Each structure stands twice: as C-alpha cells, then as structure tokens.
Coordinates of C-alpha atoms in Angstrom, one line a residue:
M1 CA 102.6 87.5 119.0
Q2 CA 100.0 88.0 116.1
S3 CA 101.2 90.2 113.3
R4 CA 99.5 93.6 112.8
N5 CA 97.4 93.7 109.6
N6 CA 97.7 97.1 107.4
I7 CA 94.2 99.1 107.1
I8 CA 94.1 101.7 104.4
I9 CA 91.2 104.3 104.5
E10 CA 90.6 106.2 101.4
V11 CA 88.2 109.2 102.1
G12 CA 86.3 110.4 99.0
S13 CA 84.0 113.5 98.2
T14 CA 81.1 110.9 98.9
V15 CA 82.5 107.5 99.8
T16 CA 85.0 106.1 102.3
K17 CA 86.6 103.0 101.7
V18 CA 88.1 100.9 104.1
D19 CA 90.5 98.0 102.7
E20 CA 92.5 95.4 104.6
Q21 CA 95.7 94.4 103.5
E22 CA 97.4 91.3 104.3
G23 CA 100.5 90.2 101.9
E24 CA 99.3 90.9 98.3
N25 CA 95.8 89.9 99.2
V26 CA 93.2 93.0 99.9
K27 CA 89.8 92.8 101.4
R28 CA 87.2 95.5 101.6
I29 CA 85.7 95.5 104.9
E30 CA 83.7 98.7 105.2
E31 CA 82.5 101.1 102.9
V32 CA 80.5 104.3 103.8
T33 CA 78.9 106.9 102.4
I34 CA 79.8 110.4 103.8
F35 CA 78.5 113.3 101.5
F36 CA 81.7 115.5 102.1
K37 CA 81.3 117.6 98.9
K38 CA 77.6 117.9 98.7
H39 CA 77.8 119.1 102.5
Y40 CA 80.5 121.3 101.8
K41 CA 78.8 123.1 99.3
E42 CA 75.7 123.6 101.5
D43 CA 77.5 124.8 104.5
K44 CA 80.9 126.6 103.0
K45 CA 83.0 124.4 105.3
I46 CA 83.4 120.9 106.2
R47 CA 80.3 119.8 108.4
E48 CA 81.7 118.5 111.8
S49 CA 79.4 115.8 111.8
D50 CA 81.3 114.6 108.6
I51 CA 84.5 114.7 110.1
E52 CA 83.2 113.0 113.4
E53 CA 82.0 110.2 111.8
L54 CA 85.1 109.8 109.7
I55 CA 87.2 109.9 113.1
Q56 CA 84.7 107.0 114.6
I57 CA 85.4 105.0 111.5
V58 CA 89.3 105.1 111.7
K59 CA 89.2 104.8 115.5
K60 CA 87.4 101.6 115.4
H61 CA 90.2 100.2 113.2
L62 CA 93.3 101.5 115.3
K63 CA 93.3 98.4 117.8
D64 CA 95.9 96.0 116.7
N65 CA 96.4 97.2 112.8
N66 CA 98.5 99.5 111.1
V67 CA 96.2 102.2 109.9
Y68 CA 96.8 104.5 106.8
V69 CA 94.6 107.2 106.0
C70 CA 94.5 109.4 102.9
G71 CA 92.0 111.7 101.2
T72 CA 91.0 112.5 97.6
S73 CA 89.0 115.2 95.8
I74 CA 87.1 117.6 98.2
F75 CA 90.2 117.6 100.7
R76 CA 92.5 118.7 97.7
D77 CA 90.1 121.7 97.4
L78 CA 90.1 123.2 100.8
K79 CA 91.7 126.8 101.6
Q80 CA 95.1 126.3 103.2
K81 CA 93.9 127.6 106.7
E82 CA 90.6 125.0 106.7
K83 CA 93.2 122.3 105.5
E84 CA 95.6 122.7 108.4
E85 CA 92.9 123.1 111.0
F86 CA 91.5 119.9 109.7
L87 CA 94.6 117.9 109.6
T88 CA 95.5 119.2 113.2
S89 CA 91.9 118.2 114.8
F90 CA 92.2 114.8 112.9
K91 CA 95.7 114.0 114.2
A92 CA 94.6 115.2 117.8
S93 CA 91.6 113.0 117.5
T94 CA 93.6 109.8 116.0
G95 CA 97.1 110.0 116.4
L96 CA 97.1 109.6 112.7
D97 CA 98.6 111.7 109.7
F98 CA 95.9 112.2 107.2
Y99 CA 97.8 112.3 103.8
I100 CA 96.0 114.1 101.2
T101 CA 96.5 112.9 97.7
S102 CA 97.2 114.9 94.7
Q103 CA 94.8 114.1 91.7
E104 CA 97.9 112.9 89.7
Q105 CA 99.0 110.4 92.2
E106 CA 95.7 109.1 92.9
S107 CA 95.4 108.4 89.0
K108 CA 98.6 107.1 88.6
L109 CA 98.2 104.5 91.7
T110 CA 94.6 103.3 90.6
V111 CA 95.9 103.1 86.6
L112 CA 98.8 100.6 88.3
G113 CA 96.5 98.6 89.9
A114 CA 93.9 98.5 87.1
T115 CA 96.5 97.6 84.3
R116 CA 98.7 95.1 85.8
N117 CA 97.5 92.1 84.1
T118 CA 96.6 93.6 80.7
K119 CA 98.9 93.7 77.7
N120 CA 96.4 95.6 75.6
K121 CA 96.1 99.4 75.3
V122 CA 93.2 100.6 77.6
C123 CA 91.7 103.7 78.8
V124 CA 91.0 103.6 82.6
F125 CA 88.4 105.8 84.0
V126 CA 88.4 107.2 87.9
G127 CA 85.3 108.7 88.8
G128 CA 84.5 110.2 92.0
G129 CA 82.3 112.6 93.5
G130 CA 84.0 115.8 92.8
S131 CA 86.7 114.6 90.3
T132 CA 87.1 112.6 87.1
E133 CA 90.7 111.1 86.1
I134 CA 90.7 109.5 82.7
T135 CA 94.1 108.0 81.5
I136 CA 95.3 106.0 78.3
Y137 CA 97.8 103.3 79.0
D138 CA 99.9 101.2 76.6
N139 CA 102.9 99.7 78.4
G140 CA 103.1 102.9 80.3
I141 CA 100.6 106.0 80.9
K142 CA 100.4 107.8 77.2
E143 CA 98.0 110.4 77.8
S144 CA 96.1 111.6 81.2
I145 CA 93.4 113.9 81.8
N146 CA 92.0 115.2 84.9
T147 CA 88.8 117.5 85.5
N148 CA 87.6 118.9 88.8
I149 CA 83.9 117.6 88.2
G150 CA 82.0 114.2 89.4
V151 CA 79.1 112.9 90.3
M152 CA 77.7 115.2 92.8
D153 CA 77.8 118.0 90.6
I154 CA 75.7 115.9 88.1
L155 CA 73.3 115.2 90.8
E156 CA 73.1 118.6 92.0
K157 CA 72.2 119.6 88.5
F158 CA 69.7 116.7 88.2
P159 CA 68.4 115.9 91.3
D160 CA 65.7 113.4 89.6
L161 CA 68.6 111.1 88.9
G162 CA 68.5 109.9 92.4
E163 CA 64.8 109.2 92.3
N164 CA 63.1 106.3 91.7
F165 CA 63.1 106.5 88.0
A166 CA 64.9 109.4 86.1
T167 CA 63.1 112.1 84.5
T168 CA 65.7 113.9 82.8
P169 CA 66.3 111.9 79.5
L170 CA 70.1 110.2 79.5
E171 CA 71.4 112.3 76.5
E172 CA 70.7 115.6 78.2
V173 CA 72.7 114.5 81.2
K174 CA 75.5 113.1 78.8
K175 CA 75.8 116.3 77.0
F176 CA 76.1 118.6 80.1
V177 CA 78.8 116.1 81.1
E178 CA 80.5 116.1 77.8
E179 CA 80.2 119.9 77.8
R180 CA 82.3 119.9 81.1
L181 CA 84.7 117.1 81.1
N182 CA 88.3 117.2 79.8
L183 CA 88.8 113.8 77.3
P184 CA 91.6 112.4 75.9
R185 CA 92.6 112.6 72.3
E186 CA 93.9 109.0 72.1
K187 CA 91.6 106.2 71.3
A188 CA 91.3 102.5 72.7
D189 CA 89.0 99.5 72.3
I190 CA 88.6 98.6 76.2
L191 CA 87.5 100.9 79.1
I192 CA 88.3 99.7 82.4
L193 CA 86.5 101.4 85.3
A194 CA 88.1 101.9 88.3
G195 CA 88.2 104.0 91.6
G196 CA 84.8 102.9 92.8
G197 CA 82.3 100.3 92.9
H198 CA 81.7 99.8 89.3
E199 CA 81.7 95.9 89.4
K200 CA 79.5 96.0 92.5
F201 CA 77.1 98.4 90.6
A202 CA 76.9 95.9 87.7
R203 CA 76.0 92.9 89.6
L204 CA 73.5 94.4 92.0
S205 CA 71.7 97.2 89.6
G206 CA 70.5 94.4 87.4
I207 CA 72.1 95.2 84.1
C208 CA 73.6 92.7 81.9
Y209 CA 77.1 91.5 81.5
E210 CA 79.2 88.5 81.0
E211 CA 82.6 87.0 81.8
N212 CA 85.6 89.1 81.0
K213 CA 87.1 87.4 78.1
I214 CA 89.7 89.8 77.4
F215 CA 92.1 89.0 80.1
E216 CA 92.3 87.0 83.2
D217 CA 92.1 89.1 86.6
K218 CA 90.1 88.2 89.3
L219 CA 89.7 91.7 90.2
A220 CA 88.1 92.4 86.7
P221 CA 86.0 89.4 86.3
I222 CA 83.0 90.9 84.2
M223 CA 82.4 92.9 81.1
M224 CA 80.1 94.1 78.5
D225 CA 80.1 95.5 74.9
I226 CA 79.4 99.1 74.4
K227 CA 76.0 98.2 72.7
T228 CA 74.9 96.4 75.7
R229 CA 76.1 99.4 78.1
I230 CA 74.3 101.7 76.2
K231 CA 70.8 99.6 76.1
E232 CA 71.2 98.9 79.8
T233 CA 71.7 102.4 80.9
E234 CA 68.8 103.3 79.0
R235 CA 67.1 100.7 81.0
Y236 CA 68.8 101.7 84.2
Y237 CA 67.4 105.3 83.8
K238 CA 63.8 104.4 82.7
E239 CA 63.2 100.9 83.9
I240 CA 65.0 99.8 86.8
S241 CA 63.3 100.7 90.2
L242 CA 66.2 102.6 92.5
E243 CA 63.7 102.3 95.5
E244 CA 63.8 98.4 94.8
I245 CA 67.7 98.3 94.7
K246 CA 67.9 100.1 97.9
K247 CA 65.8 98.0 99.9
R248 CA 68.2 95.0 99.1
V249 CA 71.5 96.6 99.7
E250 CA 73.6 97.7 102.5
D251 CA 74.8 101.3 101.3
P252 CA 71.3 102.7 99.9
N253 CA 72.7 106.3 99.9
W254 CA 75.4 105.2 97.6
W255 CA 73.1 104.4 94.9
D256 CA 72.0 107.9 94.5
A257 CA 74.8 109.0 92.2
T258 CA 74.9 106.0 90.0
R259 CA 72.7 107.3 87.2
A260 CA 74.9 110.1 87.2
M261 CA 77.9 107.9 87.0
C262 CA 76.6 105.8 84.0
A263 CA 76.5 109.1 81.9
F264 CA 80.1 109.9 82.8
V265 CA 81.0 106.1 81.7
L266 CA 78.8 106.3 78.3
V267 CA 80.8 110.1 77.6
V268 CA 84.3 108.4 78.2
A269 CA 83.3 105.2 76.2
E270 CA 82.1 107.1 73.3
A271 CA 85.1 109.6 73.4
I272 CA 87.6 107.0 73.0
G273 CA 85.6 104.6 70.8
A274 CA 85.5 101.8 73.1
K275 CA 84.3 98.4 72.0
Y276 CA 84.4 96.9 75.6
I277 CA 83.8 98.1 79.2
I278 CA 85.3 96.5 81.9
P279 CA 83.7 97.4 85.4
T280 CA 85.9 96.7 88.5
N281 CA 85.9 97.7 92.3
I282 CA 89.7 98.6 91.9
G283 CA 90.8 101.5 93.9
M284 CA 94.2 103.4 94.8
V285 CA 95.1 100.5 97.4
Y286 CA 95.8 97.9 94.6
G287 CA 98.4 100.3 92.9
I288 CA 99.8 101.0 96.5
I289 CA 100.5 97.3 96.6
E290 CA 102.0 97.3 92.9
E291 CA 104.3 100.2 93.9
L292 CA 105.6 98.8 97.0
K293 CA 106.7 95.3 95.1
T294 CA 109.2 97.7 93.0
N295 CA 110.5 99.4 96.1

C-alpha cells in the first residue's frame, strides 16, 4: 500500500500556502491569494465565497493524504461566536479540524525553521497580511515583539502601492509603518525574512541579490547587503513595473502588497542596525518539522 503524504495548509490573512511533507523534505505545491482580511474589513464578517474557496482547496488534497489545516492572523481576531460558527462549518464541510495558531506559536515555529542552520545572532521577521512578528535569536529566543498590523493595512492606507508604479514616496510609507510597528530593543547584523514569499519576491521582482555567504542553508540561498536593499527598494517603487511582473507570474494578485512589505522590511532592518538581509520562503511548516524531531 502506498504511504500517505502529509499536507500542511497554512491559511493567512491574504495567502494560503499548501506544503507537502515527505520525511524532512517539504515542497510547496500550491499558493493561493484569498483576501480574508481585506474582505472582512469590507463586509464586517468572513466572506462566504472566501470560505468556499478555502474548502475547495482543502478537499482536493484530502484523497490519500494526511491533511493538517491551520489559520493565523485574521482568524485570531474573530469574535467568539463567529469563530465557533466558522470552525463548525469548516469541519462539517471537510471532516477536518481547523487549528487557529496563536501569534506567539506562529512566530516560534517560523523562527525555529529559519534559524536551524545559523550560529549567528539574527533577527527573524515574519510579516503577513494582518500581523507582524519580529524575533531576536541568539542560541535561543532573546526578544520577541508582535504587532497586529500587516501589509493589507498599509495597502489600504496607500492603495497606489498596488498600482503599476507607486506615487507615495517610500519614506512616507516607512514613517507610517514605523509609527505603528512595535520594534525590538536589541540589535542584530543579520535580518532573515520568513513567513512568506520573500525569496520568490527577490528572484521575480528584478531587484539585485547575491549568493548567501553568511551561512549554508538550501532554504536560504540568497542575500543582499542593506545598502543594496535600500537602493533596490527605491527602484521597485519608482522604476519597476508591477504590470510587467504580473504578466509573467502565476499569482498576480499576491504582488499588490509587495511594496508595502518592502517598507516593513526596511523599517525593521534600520531599527536593528542590520547589515545583511536574507530573504527566504521559510514558513511555519519548517518549524513544525524541527519541533517533531525533538518529540
């Protein structure tokens, strides 16, 4: 009999990620943009069409697989009655439990995956549609800061960031983020970007990067110095066409919030005095695997 694969589905405020685990190997097999938080703000409740889209994603992976589904950000903020109704409806439709991950657990698991191959003191940034987690790690978590603000909040304030070229200056967006984002007191030379498609962004956006020379990790193969990142972010706001990128990618809607995310990255990098930035696609799933090793 063929063994069943483990499928981990992580549902965020904006991006739903589907990973397949075989042993210690993880493969991203699907990534779908569902604007849970944006539509929740518009409707004052979870949009039924968003729930149905999620359910259809889950159902197509149920056959011959062990499926685990967890939600972050927006699902933590639901009112108790609405949360109970959603969880009950989801289980009735899929036969599965929907686990709502706390902000602290989400951060811990992602940090565990992002730091498993580095001996350096680092800062791990986990940014999403509706929340941000920043952790200083040095042979253990030294400081962890969470804020209920994400890229969709910034895009709502500055909708032009999702247009072909941004008209709002980068410094204005950074100032808006900095005034609202809780930042760590400790410093670190290295900022690891995790929890989303940061490596994907770097490779497909046209910004400059180089091989990761700080530590070896197949999940963190590239990096850039802070001066390069600042220069390239300015260029991404003013000179790189979002429409051209959208023509050649499979997930055009995902790119609407990328300029907002770039502002978050620079605010955090400058706050901790980072010299190097390492963009990765590492998410909670890698921390789950690391945690299972010790259990």
